[in-house]
Amino acid sequence: MAIGRLMVYRQLVLTLILMLVFWTFYARLYRRESFRWWGLAWTTFVAHLAVIALVLQLAPEWTLLKSGLILFSVVARFLQVPLLVFAAGSMSLEESRVRRWLGPGLGVALIAGALSFAVSFMYRDQPVISFSLRSLPAALGLVAASLFYALSLFKRWQRNRSSMATALAGSSCLLYALVQCLYSPV
């Protein structure tokens, strides 16, 4: 358990630093919509990690506070999926088309997060199963969103013969999808 806590704290600190650097660059440099969606997706991931760090400080019993925090963390994790899809979509679609899907996309993520939490809550007496039931659907969603993002970046790279940075970013998304597949809680 102590190793798990340490890993969450390290990941939180590193992701928080990277997110702050990203938003600083975003505010001063390129204000593209795809960057904004991407930044929002990773901001929800920081929120997820921060809440998980708080939950790890609580007793193992499911109290109202702990349940509320876990629900928030699950929903934040699920929100990362449509935000990454919007980031990928805004690279190739006009912004009005992306915004048209904003409400439905976020709504589906909120409902999926709430359902995932509800099912995991029913198995709260079995921590491993409960954790898997609330984590696996989000991880699979992130795999799909990362693959879509990678595909969008590779299409952009092929179409525009843009910089190697686009291909590198696409490769990073592909690698992230692979990591999500390998480390999904099953």
CSV table of C-alpha atoms in Angstrom, one decimal:
chain,number,residue,atom,x,y,z
A,1,MET,CA,0.0,0.0,0.0
A,2,ALA,CA,2.9,2.4,0.8
A,3,ILE,CA,4.4,1.8,-2.7
A,4,GLY,CA,1.0,2.6,-4.3
A,5,ARG,CA,0.7,5.9,-2.3
A,6,LEU,CA,4.3,6.8,-3.3
A,7,MET,CA,3.5,6.2,-7.0
A,8,VAL,CA,0.3,8.2,-6.9
A,9,TYR,CA,2.2,11.1,-5.2
A,10,ARG,CA,5.0,11.0,-7.7
A,11,GLN,CA,2.6,10.9,-10.6
A,12,LEU,CA,0.6,13.7,-9.2
A,13,VAL,CA,3.6,16.0,-8.7
A,14,LEU,CA,5.0,15.2,-12.1
A,15,THR,CA,1.7,15.7,-13.9
A,16,LEU,CA,1.0,18.8,-12.0
A,17,ILE,CA,4.3,20.3,-12.9
A,18,LEU,CA,3.8,19.4,-16.6
A,19,MET,CA,0.3,20.8,-16.6
A,20,LEU,CA,1.5,24.1,-15.1
A,21,VAL,CA,4.2,24.3,-17.7
A,22,PHE,CA,1.7,23.5,-20.4
A,23,TRP,CA,-0.8,26.2,-19.3
A,24,THR,CA,2.0,28.7,-19.0
A,25,PHE,CA,3.1,28.1,-22.6
A,26,TYR,CA,-0.5,28.0,-23.8
A,27,ALA,CA,-1.2,31.4,-22.2
A,28,ARG,CA,1.9,32.9,-23.8
A,29,LEU,CA,2.2,31.2,-27.2
A,30,TYR,CA,-0.2,29.2,-29.4
A,31,ARG,CA,-3.8,29.4,-28.4
A,32,ARG,CA,-5.1,26.7,-30.6
A,33,GLU,CA,-8.4,25.0,-29.7
A,34,SER,CA,-6.8,21.5,-29.8
A,35,PHE,CA,-4.2,22.6,-27.3
A,36,ARG,CA,-6.9,24.0,-25.0
A,37,TRP,CA,-8.9,20.7,-25.1
A,38,TRP,CA,-5.7,18.7,-24.5
A,39,GLY,CA,-4.8,20.9,-21.5
A,40,LEU,CA,-8.3,20.5,-20.1
A,41,ALA,CA,-8.0,16.7,-20.5
A,42,TRP,CA,-4.8,16.6,-18.5
A,43,THR,CA,-6.2,19.0,-15.9
A,44,THR,CA,-9.0,16.5,-15.2
A,45,PHE,CA,-6.3,13.9,-14.8
A,46,VAL,CA,-4.5,16.0,-12.2
A,47,ALA,CA,-7.9,16.5,-10.4
A,48,HIS,CA,-8.3,12.7,-10.5
A,49,LEU,CA,-4.8,12.1,-9.0
A,50,ALA,CA,-5.2,14.8,-6.4
A,51,VAL,CA,-8.5,13.3,-5.1
A,52,ILE,CA,-7.0,9.8,-5.1
A,53,ALA,CA,-4.1,11.1,-3.0
A,54,LEU,CA,-6.7,12.4,-0.5
A,55,VAL,CA,-8.6,9.1,-0.6
A,56,LEU,CA,-5.4,7.2,0.2
A,57,GLN,CA,-5.2,9.2,3.5
A,58,LEU,CA,-8.6,8.0,4.6
A,59,ALA,CA,-9.5,4.9,6.5
A,60,PRO,CA,-10.4,1.8,4.3
A,61,GLU,CA,-14.1,2.0,5.3
A,62,TRP,CA,-16.4,3.7,2.8
A,63,THR,CA,-17.7,6.8,4.5
A,64,LEU,CA,-19.9,9.5,2.9
A,65,LEU,CA,-16.7,11.7,2.4
A,66,LYS,CA,-14.7,8.9,0.9
A,67,SER,CA,-17.6,7.8,-1.4
A,68,GLY,CA,-18.0,11.4,-2.6
A,69,LEU,CA,-14.3,11.8,-3.2
A,70,ILE,CA,-14.1,8.5,-5.1
A,71,LEU,CA,-17.1,9.5,-7.2
A,72,PHE,CA,-15.5,12.8,-8.1
A,73,SER,CA,-12.2,11.1,-9.0
A,74,VAL,CA,-14.0,8.6,-11.2
A,75,VAL,CA,-16.0,11.3,-13.0
A,76,ALA,CA,-12.8,13.4,-13.5
A,77,ARG,CA,-11.1,10.4,-15.0
A,78,PHE,CA,-14.1,9.7,-17.4
A,79,LEU,CA,-14.1,13.4,-18.5
A,80,GLN,CA,-10.6,13.0,-19.8
A,81,VAL,CA,-11.9,10.7,-22.5
A,82,PRO,CA,-14.2,13.2,-24.4
A,83,LEU,CA,-11.8,16.1,-23.8
A,84,LEU,CA,-9.0,14.1,-25.6
A,85,VAL,CA,-11.5,13.3,-28.4
A,86,PHE,CA,-12.4,17.0,-28.7
A,87,ALA,CA,-8.7,17.8,-28.9
A,88,ALA,CA,-8.2,15.4,-31.7
A,89,GLY,CA,-11.3,16.4,-33.5
A,90,SER,CA,-10.5,20.1,-33.3
A,91,MET,CA,-7.4,19.5,-35.3
A,92,SER,CA,-9.3,18.4,-38.3
A,93,LEU,CA,-12.9,19.7,-37.8
A,94,GLU,CA,-14.2,23.2,-37.5
A,95,GLU,CA,-14.7,24.3,-33.9
A,96,SER,CA,-18.5,24.6,-34.3
A,97,ARG,CA,-18.7,20.9,-35.2
A,98,VAL,CA,-16.6,20.0,-32.1
A,99,ARG,CA,-18.7,22.2,-29.9
A,100,ARG,CA,-21.9,20.6,-31.1
A,101,TRP,CA,-20.7,17.4,-29.5
A,102,LEU,CA,-19.6,19.1,-26.3
A,103,GLY,CA,-22.8,18.5,-24.3
A,104,PRO,CA,-23.5,15.0,-25.4
A,105,GLY,CA,-19.8,14.0,-25.0
A,106,LEU,CA,-19.5,15.3,-21.5
A,107,GLY,CA,-23.0,14.0,-20.6
A,108,VAL,CA,-22.0,10.5,-21.7
A,109,ALA,CA,-18.8,10.7,-19.7
A,110,LEU,CA,-20.6,11.9,-16.6
A,111,ILE,CA,-23.2,9.1,-16.8
A,112,ALA,CA,-20.6,6.5,-17.5
A,113,GLY,CA,-18.5,7.7,-14.6
A,114,ALA,CA,-21.6,7.7,-12.3
A,115,LEU,CA,-22.6,4.2,-13.4
A,116,SER,CA,-19.0,2.9,-13.0
A,117,PHE,CA,-18.9,4.3,-9.5
A,118,ALA,CA,-22.3,2.8,-8.6
A,119,VAL,CA,-21.3,-0.7,-9.8
A,120,SER,CA,-18.0,-0.4,-7.9
A,121,PHE,CA,-19.8,0.8,-4.8
A,122,MET,CA,-21.9,-2.4,-4.8
A,123,TYR,CA,-18.7,-4.4,-4.5
A,124,ARG,CA,-17.0,-2.1,-2.0
A,125,ASP,CA,-16.4,-5.0,0.4
A,126,GLN,CA,-14.1,-6.5,-2.3
A,127,PRO,CA,-11.5,-3.7,-2.9
A,128,VAL,CA,-9.8,-5.2,-5.9
A,129,ILE,CA,-13.0,-5.9,-7.8
A,130,SER,CA,-14.4,-2.5,-6.8
A,131,PHE,CA,-11.3,-0.7,-8.0
A,132,SER,CA,-11.3,-2.7,-11.3
A,133,LEU,CA,-15.0,-1.9,-11.9
A,134,ARG,CA,-14.4,1.8,-11.6
A,135,SER,CA,-11.0,1.9,-13.3
A,136,LEU,CA,-11.3,-0.5,-16.3
A,137,PRO,CA,-14.0,1.3,-18.2
A,138,ALA,CA,-12.1,4.6,-18.0
A,139,ALA,CA,-8.9,3.0,-19.0
A,140,LEU,CA,-10.6,1.4,-22.0
A,141,GLY,CA,-12.1,4.8,-22.9
A,142,LEU,CA,-8.6,6.3,-22.7
A,143,VAL,CA,-7.2,3.6,-25.0
A,144,ALA,CA,-9.8,4.5,-27.6
A,145,ALA,CA,-9.4,8.2,-27.2
A,146,SER,CA,-5.6,7.9,-27.4
A,147,LEU,CA,-5.8,5.8,-30.5
A,148,PHE,CA,-8.1,8.3,-32.1
A,149,TYR,CA,-5.8,11.1,-31.1
A,150,ALA,CA,-2.8,9.2,-32.6
A,151,LEU,CA,-4.7,8.5,-35.8
A,152,SER,CA,-5.6,12.2,-36.1
A,153,LEU,CA,-2.0,13.3,-35.6
A,154,PHE,CA,-0.7,10.8,-38.1
A,155,LYS,CA,-3.3,11.9,-40.7
A,156,ARG,CA,-2.3,15.5,-40.1
A,157,TRP,CA,1.4,14.6,-40.5
A,158,GLN,CA,0.7,12.7,-43.7
A,159,ARG,CA,-1.6,15.3,-45.2
A,160,ASN,CA,0.5,18.4,-44.4
A,161,ARG,CA,3.9,16.8,-44.2
A,162,SER,CA,4.2,18.8,-41.1
A,163,SER,CA,7.1,18.6,-38.7
A,164,MET,CA,8.5,15.6,-37.1
A,165,ALA,CA,7.0,16.8,-33.8
A,166,THR,CA,3.5,15.8,-35.1
A,167,ALA,CA,4.7,12.3,-35.8
A,168,LEU,CA,6.4,12.2,-32.4
A,169,ALA,CA,3.2,13.3,-30.6
A,170,GLY,CA,1.2,10.7,-32.5
A,171,SER,CA,3.7,8.1,-31.4
A,172,SER,CA,3.4,9.2,-27.9
A,173,CYS,CA,-0.4,8.9,-28.0
A,174,LEU,CA,0.1,5.4,-29.5
A,175,LEU,CA,2.5,4.5,-26.7
A,176,TYR,CA,0.1,5.9,-24.1
A,177,ALA,CA,-2.7,3.7,-25.5
A,178,LEU,CA,-0.4,0.7,-25.3
A,179,VAL,CA,0.5,1.5,-21.7
A,180,GLN,CA,-3.2,1.9,-20.8
A,181,CYS,CA,-3.8,-1.6,-22.3
A,182,LEU,CA,-1.0,-3.2,-20.4
A,183,TYR,CA,-1.7,-1.6,-17.0
A,184,SER,CA,-5.5,-1.6,-17.0
A,185,PRO,CA,-6.8,-3.1,-13.8
A,186,VAL,CA,-8.1,-6.5,-14.8
